[in-house]
Amino acid sequence: MAGIERFLAKRLRLKVNKAKSAVAKPRVRKFLGFSFYRGNEPRRRIAPQALARFKARVRVLTRRTCGRCLAQIVKELSVYLTGWRGYFGSANAVGVACA
């Protein structure tokens, strides 16, 4: 890691954020909301942190104390779920929203 950090700093003149940078096995790290695991072949899955943020956001959108009509709640939830499915649709996750 030190050699890579030195190359980035001196040659490319980039700053390395040590809190975010690490060298580890792919199944330990997450990248852009995905984590990786290995079965017969490498596969992508949704990182646990991304899944927790998804569930928290759905709870916020569907809370009953906002004073909104059901049609408005469904419309906002539909927009969020469509975008989320578009981003995480390529992950090998079956029944994630049901868990």
N, CA, C and O atoms as CSV, one atom per row, in Angstrom:
chain,resi,resn,atom,element,x,y,z
A,1,MET,N,N,0.828,-1.194,0.000
A,1,MET,CA,C,0.000,0.000,0.000
A,1,MET,C,C,0.873,1.258,0.000
A,1,MET,O,O,0.518,2.264,-0.615
A,2,ALA,N,N,2.002,1.198,0.686
A,2,ALA,CA,C,2.868,2.374,0.775
A,2,ALA,C,C,3.429,2.751,-0.591
A,2,ALA,O,O,3.514,3.933,-0.922
A,3,GLY,N,N,3.812,1.753,-1.387
A,3,GLY,CA,C,4.353,2.019,-2.714
A,3,GLY,C,C,3.321,2.648,-3.635
A,3,GLY,O,O,3.635,3.567,-4.393
A,4,ILE,N,N,2.105,2.160,-3.571
A,4,ILE,CA,C,1.022,2.719,-4.388
A,4,ILE,C,C,0.719,4.138,-3.950
A,4,ILE,O,O,0.506,5.026,-4.776
A,5,GLU,N,N,0.701,4.342,-2.650
A,5,GLU,CA,C,0.418,5.680,-2.119
A,5,GLU,C,C,1.496,6.670,-2.546
A,5,GLU,O,O,1.195,7.810,-2.900
A,6,ARG,N,N,2.731,6.240,-2.513
A,6,ARG,CA,C,3.840,7.101,-2.924
A,6,ARG,C,C,3.732,7.443,-4.406
A,6,ARG,O,O,3.941,8.593,-4.794
A,7,PHE,N,N,3.408,6.452,-5.235
A,7,PHE,CA,C,3.248,6.682,-6.673
A,7,PHE,C,C,2.132,7.688,-6.943
A,7,PHE,O,O,2.305,8.610,-7.741
A,8,LEU,N,N,0.996,7.516,-6.284
A,8,LEU,CA,C,-0.127,8.426,-6.489
A,8,LEU,C,C,0.205,9.848,-6.037
A,8,LEU,O,O,-0.189,10.818,-6.685
A,9,ALA,N,N,0.920,9.964,-4.940
A,9,ALA,CA,C,1.245,11.285,-4.399
A,9,ALA,C,C,2.316,11.993,-5.226
A,9,ALA,O,O,2.161,13.166,-5.566
A,10,LYS,N,N,3.380,11.302,-5.547
A,10,LYS,CA,C,4.499,11.961,-6.224
A,10,LYS,C,C,4.297,12.058,-7.729
A,10,LYS,O,O,4.453,13.133,-8.308
A,11,ARG,N,N,3.955,10.955,-8.358
A,11,ARG,CA,C,3.896,10.927,-9.810
A,11,ARG,C,C,2.603,11.547,-10.353
A,11,ARG,O,O,2.636,12.345,-11.290
A,12,LEU,N,N,1.482,11.179,-9.764
A,12,LEU,CA,C,0.200,11.682,-10.263
A,12,LEU,C,C,-0.314,12.902,-9.497
A,12,LEU,O,O,-1.297,13.527,-9.894
A,13,ARG,N,N,0.355,13.227,-8.409
A,13,ARG,CA,C,-0.006,14.376,-7.570
A,13,ARG,C,C,-1.452,14.295,-7.083
A,13,ARG,O,O,-2.209,15.262,-7.164
A,14,LEU,N,N,-1.809,13.125,-6.578
A,14,LEU,CA,C,-3.136,12.911,-6.003
A,14,LEU,C,C,-3.007,12.704,-4.507
A,14,LEU,O,O,-2.003,12.181,-4.024
A,15,LYS,N,N,-4.027,13.117,-3.781
A,15,LYS,CA,C,-4.054,12.897,-2.342
A,15,LYS,C,C,-4.793,11.590,-2.065
A,15,LYS,O,O,-5.833,11.317,-2.665
A,16,VAL,N,N,-4.261,10.804,-1.172
A,16,VAL,CA,C,-4.872,9.525,-0.819
A,16,VAL,C,C,-5.574,9.687,0.526
A,16,VAL,O,O,-4.964,10.099,1.512
A,17,ASN,N,N,-6.853,9.361,0.550
A,17,ASN,CA,C,-7.616,9.388,1.793
A,17,ASN,C,C,-7.402,8.059,2.503
A,17,ASN,O,O,-7.961,7.040,2.096
A,18,LYS,N,N,-6.600,8.063,3.555
A,18,LYS,CA,C,-6.237,6.827,4.244
A,18,LYS,C,C,-7.423,6.186,4.957
A,18,LYS,O,O,-7.424,4.976,5.184
A,19,ALA,N,N,-8.419,6.970,5.308
A,19,ALA,CA,C,-9.595,6.403,5.967
A,19,ALA,C,C,-10.432,5.564,5.007
A,19,ALA,O,O,-11.086,4.608,5.424
A,20,LYS,N,N,-10.414,5.916,3.729
A,20,LYS,CA,C,-11.214,5.193,2.742
A,20,LYS,C,C,-10.418,4.163,1.965
A,20,LYS,O,O,-11.002,3.284,1.332
A,21,SER,N,N,-9.115,4.252,1.998
A,21,SER,CA,C,-8.278,3.370,1.193
A,21,SER,C,C,-7.811,2.173,2.015
A,21,SER,O,O,-7.444,2.304,3.183
A,22,ALA,N,N,-7.834,1.016,1.385
A,22,ALA,CA,C,-7.357,-0.193,2.047
A,22,ALA,C,C,-7.061,-1.250,1.005
A,22,ALA,O,O,-7.564,-1.212,-0.118
A,23,VAL,N,N,-6.238,-2.184,1.404
A,23,VAL,CA,C,-5.960,-3.339,0.565
A,23,VAL,C,C,-6.493,-4.541,1.314
A,23,VAL,O,O,-6.024,-4.864,2.406
A,24,ALA,N,N,-7.484,-5.207,0.721
A,24,ALA,CA,C,-8.097,-6.362,1.373
A,24,ALA,C,C,-8.724,-7.244,0.314
A,24,ALA,O,O,-8.784,-6.877,-0.859
A,25,LYS,N,N,-9.183,-8.391,0.727
A,25,LYS,CA,C,-9.865,-9.293,-0.194
A,25,LYS,C,C,-11.192,-8.673,-0.609
A,25,LYS,O,O,-11.802,-7.947,0.176
A,26,PRO,N,N,-11.646,-8.945,-1.821
A,26,PRO,CA,C,-12.886,-8.332,-2.310
A,26,PRO,C,C,-14.114,-8.626,-1.447
A,26,PRO,O,O,-15.005,-7.783,-1.348
A,27,ARG,N,N,-14.178,-9.792,-0.827
A,27,ARG,CA,C,-15.360,-10.100,-0.015
A,27,ARG,C,C,-15.402,-9.313,1.289
A,27,ARG,O,O,-16.437,-9.258,1.952
A,28,VAL,N,N,-14.274,-8.704,1.658
A,28,VAL,CA,C,-14.213,-7.905,2.879
A,28,VAL,C,C,-14.617,-6.458,2.620
A,28,VAL,O,O,-15.225,-5.817,3.478
A,29,ARG,N,N,-14.282,-5.943,1.438
A,29,ARG,CA,C,-14.526,-4.538,1.115
A,29,ARG,C,C,-15.829,-4.372,0.350
A,29,ARG,O,O,-16.359,-5.340,-0.195
A,30,LYS,N,N,-16.345,-3.158,0.308
A,30,LYS,CA,C,-17.497,-2.839,-0.526
A,30,LYS,C,C,-17.078,-1.758,-1.522
A,30,LYS,O,O,-16.175,-0.964,-1.257
A,31,PHE,N,N,-17.748,-1.744,-2.667
A,31,PHE,CA,C,-17.401,-0.796,-3.713
A,31,PHE,C,C,-18.682,-0.326,-4.375
A,31,PHE,O,O,-19.397,-1.121,-4.985
A,32,LEU,N,N,-18.976,0.957,-4.259
A,32,LEU,CA,C,-20.150,1.582,-4.861
A,32,LEU,C,C,-21.456,0.866,-4.493
A,32,LEU,O,O,-22.346,0.712,-5.329
A,33,GLY,N,N,-21.554,0.438,-3.249
A,33,GLY,CA,C,-22.779,-0.210,-2.773
A,33,GLY,C,C,-22.830,-1.698,-3.017
A,33,GLY,O,O,-23.791,-2.352,-2.612
A,34,PHE,N,N,-21.821,-2.254,-3.670
A,34,PHE,CA,C,-21.769,-3.687,-3.938
A,34,PHE,C,C,-20.666,-4.320,-3.102
A,34,PHE,O,O,-19.665,-3.675,-2.791
A,35,SER,N,N,-20.851,-5.564,-2.745
A,35,SER,CA,C,-19.778,-6.372,-2.192
A,35,SER,C,C,-19.728,-7.644,-3.025
A,35,SER,O,O,-20.640,-7.921,-3.804
A,36,PHE,N,N,-18.692,-8.391,-2.862
A,36,PHE,CA,C,-18.477,-9.549,-3.721
A,36,PHE,C,C,-18.330,-10.797,-2.863
A,36,PHE,O,O,-17.815,-10.741,-1.747
A,37,TYR,N,N,-18.782,-11.905,-3.390
A,37,TYR,CA,C,-18.597,-13.180,-2.727
A,37,TYR,C,C,-18.263,-14.230,-3.768
A,37,TYR,O,O,-18.451,-14.024,-4.967
A,38,ARG,N,N,-17.774,-15.335,-3.299
A,38,ARG,CA,C,-17.308,-16.360,-4.229
A,38,ARG,C,C,-18.048,-17.661,-3.976
A,38,ARG,O,O,-18.029,-18.202,-2.871
A,39,GLY,N,N,-18.695,-18.149,-5.012
A,39,GLY,CA,C,-19.271,-19.481,-5.016
A,39,GLY,C,C,-18.466,-20.275,-6.025
A,39,GLY,O,O,-17.249,-20.399,-5.891
A,40,ASN,N,N,-19.123,-20.803,-7.015
A,40,ASN,CA,C,-18.403,-21.445,-8.118
A,40,ASN,C,C,-17.701,-20.402,-8.973
A,40,ASN,O,O,-16.661,-20.677,-9.572
A,41,GLU,N,N,-18.269,-19.216,-9.027
A,41,GLU,CA,C,-17.677,-18.106,-9.756
A,41,GLU,C,C,-17.937,-16.827,-8.949
A,41,GLU,O,O,-18.882,-16.793,-8.161
A,42,PRO,N,N,-17.131,-15.784,-9.123
A,42,PRO,CA,C,-17.349,-14.545,-8.356
A,42,PRO,C,C,-18.715,-13.931,-8.678
A,42,PRO,O,O,-19.153,-13.929,-9.828
A,43,ARG,N,N,-19.375,-13.413,-7.642
A,43,ARG,CA,C,-20.692,-12.804,-7.817
A,43,ARG,C,C,-20.777,-11.509,-7.041
A,43,ARG,O,O,-20.085,-11.303,-6.044
A,44,ARG,N,N,-21.660,-10.632,-7.536
A,44,ARG,CA,C,-21.916,-9.354,-6.856
A,44,ARG,C,C,-23.146,-9.515,-5.979
A,44,ARG,O,O,-24.088,-10.233,-6.315
A,45,ARG,N,N,-23.110,-8.835,-4.858
A,45,ARG,CA,C,-24.295,-8.749,-4.015
A,45,ARG,C,C,-24.396,-7.328,-3.496
A,45,ARG,O,O,-23.451,-6.545,-3.590
A,46,ILE,N,N,-25.534,-7.016,-2.960
A,46,ILE,CA,C,-25.734,-5.677,-2.398
A,46,ILE,C,C,-25.069,-5.648,-1.034
A,46,ILE,O,O,-25.291,-6.534,-0.209
A,47,ALA,N,N,-24.264,-4.640,-0.802
A,47,ALA,CA,C,-23.553,-4.525,0.472
A,47,ALA,C,C,-24.553,-4.347,1.615
A,47,ALA,O,O,-25.592,-3.712,1.436
A,48,PRO,N,N,-24.249,-4.896,2.771
A,48,PRO,CA,C,-25.179,-4.771,3.910
A,48,PRO,C,C,-25.498,-3.325,4.281
A,48,PRO,O,O,-26.623,-3.027,4.682
A,49,GLN,N,N,-24.531,-2.430,4.153
A,49,GLN,CA,C,-24.780,-1.022,4.475
A,49,GLN,C,C,-25.766,-0.413,3.486
A,49,GLN,O,O,-26.635,0.364,3.882
A,50,ALA,N,N,-25.644,-0.753,2.212
A,50,ALA,CA,C,-26.564,-0.230,1.196
A,50,ALA,C,C,-27.966,-0.759,1.429
A,50,ALA,O,O,-28.942,-0.029,1.252
A,51,LEU,N,N,-28.079,-2.006,1.820
A,51,LEU,CA,C,-29.383,-2.597,2.104
A,51,LEU,C,C,-30.026,-1.950,3.329
A,51,LEU,O,O,-31.237,-1.728,3.351
A,52,ALA,N,N,-29.228,-1.649,4.339
A,52,ALA,CA,C,-29.753,-0.968,5.528
A,52,ALA,C,C,-30.237,0.436,5.184
A,52,ALA,O,O,-31.274,0.869,5.687
A,53,ARG,N,N,-29.492,1.163,4.324
A,53,ARG,CA,C,-29.927,2.494,3.897
A,53,ARG,C,C,-31.215,2.419,3.092
A,53,ARG,O,O,-32.080,3.287,3.218
A,54,PHE,N,N,-31.349,1.378,2.256
A,54,PHE,CA,C,-32.566,1.175,1.470
A,54,PHE,C,C,-33.775,0.986,2.388
A,54,PHE,O,O,-34.810,1.627,2.203
A,55,LYS,N,N,-33.639,0.118,3.360
A,55,LYS,CA,C,-34.749,-0.156,4.273
A,55,LYS,C,C,-35.118,1.076,5.103
A,55,LYS,O,O,-36.296,1.334,5.350
A,56,ALA,N,N,-34.114,1.826,5.526
A,56,ALA,CA,C,-34.390,3.045,6.293
A,56,ALA,C,C,-35.117,4.074,5.431
A,56,ALA,O,O,-36.045,4.733,5.901
A,57,ARG,N,N,-34.706,4.213,4.186
A,57,ARG,CA,C,-35.354,5.174,3.279
A,57,ARG,C,C,-36.801,4.779,2.996
A,57,ARG,O,O,-37.677,5.641,2.944
A,58,VAL,N,N,-37.060,3.480,2.811
A,58,VAL,CA,C,-38.436,3.020,2.589
A,58,VAL,C,C,-39.293,3.297,3.824
A,58,VAL,O,O,-40.456,3.681,3.701
A,59,ARG,N,N,-38.725,3.105,4.997
A,59,ARG,CA,C,-39.469,3.417,6.230
A,59,ARG,C,C,-39.823,4.899,6.304
A,59,ARG,O,O,-40.925,5.258,6.717
A,60,VAL,N,N,-38.889,5.757,5.904
A,60,VAL,CA,C,-39.147,7.201,5.918
A,60,VAL,C,C,-40.241,7.552,4.908
A,60,VAL,O,O,-41.135,8.347,5.201
A,61,LEU,N,N,-40.163,6.960,3.730
A,61,LEU,CA,C,-41.152,7.270,2.691
A,61,LEU,C,C,-42.549,6.766,3.035
A,61,LEU,O,O,-43.539,7.351,2.597
A,62,THR,N,N,-42.641,5.697,3.808
A,62,THR,CA,C,-43.942,5.103,4.088
A,62,THR,C,C,-44.457,5.402,5.495
A,62,THR,O,O,-45.436,4.794,5.927
A,63,ARG,N,N,-43.832,6.310,6.206
A,63,ARG,CA,C,-44.337,6.603,7.550
A,63,ARG,C,C,-45.706,7.275,7.466
A,63,ARG,O,O,-46.032,7.937,6.481
A,64,ARG,N,N,-46.478,7.094,8.498
A,64,ARG,CA,C,-47.876,7.519,8.461
A,64,ARG,C,C,-48.112,8.894,9.074
A,64,ARG,O,O,-49.249,9.365,9.088
A,65,THR,N,N,-47.093,9.537,9.571
A,65,THR,CA,C,-47.286,10.800,10.280
A,65,THR,C,C,-46.980,12.024,9.430
A,65,THR,O,O,-46.807,13.117,9.970
A,66,CYS,N,N,-46.911,11.866,8.117
A,66,CYS,CA,C,-46.549,12.990,7.245
A,66,CYS,C,C,-47.760,13.781,6.757
A,66,CYS,O,O,-47.599,14.916,6.309
A,67,GLY,N,N,-48.945,13.230,6.828
A,67,GLY,CA,C,-50.126,13.923,6.343
A,67,GLY,C,C,-50.232,13.952,4.831
A,67,GLY,O,O,-50.727,14.927,4.266
A,68,ARG,N,N,-49.773,12.895,4.162
A,68,ARG,CA,C,-49.869,12.813,2.712
A,68,ARG,C,C,-50.892,11.746,2.341
A,68,ARG,O,O,-51.136,10.809,3.101
A,69,CYS,N,N,-51.478,11.903,1.173
A,69,CYS,CA,C,-52.446,10.907,0.719
A,69,CYS,C,C,-51.704,9.674,0.214
A,69,CYS,O,O,-50.514,9.738,-0.094
A,70,LEU,N,N,-52.402,8.572,0.133
A,70,LEU,CA,C,-51.792,7.312,-0.267
A,70,LEU,C,C,-51.241,7.374,-1.687
A,70,LEU,O,O,-50.196,6.787,-1.967
A,71,ALA,N,N,-51.919,8.066,-2.574
A,71,ALA,CA,C,-51.453,8.169,-3.965
A,71,ALA,C,C,-50.089,8.864,-4.036
A,71,ALA,O,O,-49.232,8.463,-4.824
A,72,GLN,N,N,-49.888,9.889,-3.230
A,72,GLN,CA,C,-48.615,10.606,-3.222
A,72,GLN,C,C,-47.499,9.724,-2.648
A,72,GLN,O,O,-46.378,9.731,-3.155
A,73,ILE,N,N,-47.805,8.972,-1.601
A,73,ILE,CA,C,-46.817,8.073,-1.004
A,73,ILE,C,C,-46.404,7.003,-2.018
A,73,ILE,O,O,-45.219,6.705,-2.167
A,74,VAL,N,N,-47.388,6.429,-2.712
A,74,VAL,CA,C,-47.104,5.398,-3.702
A,74,VAL,C,C,-46.263,5.964,-4.843
A,74,VAL,O,O,-45.359,5.288,-5.333
A,75,LYS,N,N,-46.544,7.177,-5.265
A,75,LYS,CA,C,-45.781,7.797,-6.354
A,75,LYS,C,C,-44.326,8.016,-5.942
A,75,LYS,O,O,-43.421,7.696,-6.712
A,76,GLU,N,N,-44.081,8.551,-4.752
A,76,GLU,CA,C,-42.716,8.781,-4.272
A,76,GLU,C,C,-41.973,7.465,-4.075
A,76,GLU,O,O,-40.794,7.354,-4.410
A,77,LEU,N,N,-42.662,6.478,-3.535
A,77,LEU,CA,C,-42.040,5.180,-3.324
A,77,LEU,C,C,-41.714,4.508,-4.655
A,77,LEU,O,O,-40.676,3.860,-4.785
A,78,SER,N,N,-42.585,4.658,-5.630
A,78,SER,CA,C,-42.361,4.074,-6.950
A,78,SER,C,C,-41.130,4.677,-7.618
A,78,SER,O,O,-40.340,3.959,-8.231
A,79,VAL,N,N,-40.967,5.973,-7.503
A,79,VAL,CA,C,-39.793,6.640,-8.080
A,79,VAL,C,C,-38.515,6.125,-7.417
A,79,VAL,O,O,-37.534,5.831,-8.101
A,80,TYR,N,N,-38.524,6.017,-6.103
A,80,TYR,CA,C,-37.337,5.548,-5.379
A,80,TYR,C,C,-37.024,4.091,-5.718
A,80,TYR,O,O,-35.870,3.752,-5.975
A,81,LEU,N,N,-38.033,3.237,-5.720
A,81,LEU,CA,C,-37.811,1.820,-5.989
A,81,LEU,C,C,-37.349,1.576,-7.426
A,81,LEU,O,O,-36.531,0.689,-7.673
A,82,THR,N,N,-37.866,2.351,-8.363
A,82,THR,CA,C,-37.443,2.212,-9.757
A,82,THR,C,C,-35.964,2.557,-9.910
A,82,THR,O,O,-35.227,1.835,-10.582
A,83,GLY,N,N,-35.533,3.634,-9.304
A,83,GLY,CA,C,-34.120,4.022,-9.361
A,83,GLY,C,C,-33.224,3.028,-8.656
A,83,GLY,O,O,-32.142,2.702,-9.143
A,84,TRP,N,N,-33.674,2.549,-7.512
A,84,TRP,CA,C,-32.877,1.587,-6.752
A,84,TRP,C,C,-32.730,0.291,-7.526
A,84,TRP,O,O,-31.645,-0.290,-7.574
A,85,ARG,N,N,-33.806,-0.160,-8.126
A,85,ARG,CA,C,-33.781,-1.395,-8.918
A,85,ARG,C,C,-32.902,-1.216,-10.166
A,85,ARG,O,O,-32.219,-2.151,-10.583
A,86,GLY,N,N,-32.922,-0.036,-10.747
A,86,GLY,CA,C,-32.071,0.228,-11.903
A,86,GLY,C,C,-30.598,0.167,-11.557
A,86,GLY,O,O,-29.794,-0.312,-12.357
A,87,TYR,N,N,-30.231,0.646,-10.375
A,87,TYR,CA,C,-28.826,0.648,-9.977
A,87,TYR,C,C,-28.374,-0.734,-9.504
A,87,TYR,O,O,-27.334,-1.232,-9.935
A,88,PHE,N,N,-29.154,-1.346,-8.623
A,88,PHE,CA,C,-28.756,-2.621,-8.030
A,88,PHE,C,C,-29.333,-3.830,-8.758
A,88,PHE,O,O,-29.212,-4.952,-8.267
A,89,GLY,N,N,-29.948,-3.632,-9.901
A,89,GLY,CA,C,-30.569,-4.736,-10.619
A,89,GLY,C,C,-29.596,-5.785,-11.110
A,89,GLY,O,O,-29.987,-6.933,-11.318
A,90,SER,N,N,-28.341,-5.424,-11.300
A,90,SER,CA,C,-27.362,-6.378,-11.814
A,90,SER,C,C,-26.765,-7.257,-10.720
A,90,SER,O,O,-25.982,-8.159,-11.018
A,91,ALA,N,N,-27.116,-7.013,-9.469
A,91,ALA,CA,C,-26.576,-7.817,-8.371
A,91,ALA,C,C,-27.272,-9.168,-8.331
A,91,ALA,O,O,-28.420,-9.304,-8.754
A,92,ASN,N,N,-26.563,-10.158,-7.820
A,92,ASN,CA,C,-27.137,-11.488,-7.667
A,92,ASN,C,C,-27.855,-11.551,-6.321
A,92,ASN,O,O,-27.381,-12.183,-5.377
A,93,ALA,N,N,-28.997,-10.891,-6.252
A,93,ALA,CA,C,-29.759,-10.825,-5.011
A,93,ALA,C,C,-31.197,-11.232,-5.296
A,93,ALA,O,O,-31.919,-10.530,-6.005
A,94,VAL,N,N,-31.601,-12.346,-4.752
A,94,VAL,CA,C,-32.962,-12.824,-4.945
A,94,VAL,C,C,-33.741,-12.551,-3.676
A,94,VAL,O,O,-33.354,-12.998,-2.596
A,95,GLY,N,N,-34.838,-11.821,-3.798
A,95,GLY,CA,C,-35.699,-11.566,-2.643
A,95,GLY,C,C,-35.103,-10.671,-1.590
A,95,GLY,O,O,-35.361,-10.864,-0.402
A,96,VAL,N,N,-34.311,-9.695,-1.990
A,96,VAL,CA,C,-33.665,-8.813,-1.018
A,96,VAL,C,C,-34.681,-7.970,-0.276
A,96,VAL,O,O,-34.590,-7.825,0.943
A,97,ALA,N,N,-35.640,-7.416,-0.982
A,97,ALA,CA,C,-36.616,-6.544,-0.345
A,97,ALA,C,C,-37.543,-7.318,0.590
A,97,ALA,O,O,-38.182,-6.723,1.458
A,98,CYS,N,N,-37.620,-8.611,0.422
A,98,CYS,CA,C,-38.498,-9.435,1.268
A,98,CYS,C,C,-37.818,-9.806,2.582
A,98,CYS,O,O,-38.499,-10.171,3.541
A,99,ALA,N,N,-36.506,-9.722,2.646
A,99,ALA,CA,C,-35.775,-10.180,3.838
A,99,ALA,C,C,-35.974,-9.269,5.023
A,99,ALA,O,O,-35.424,-9.521,6.095
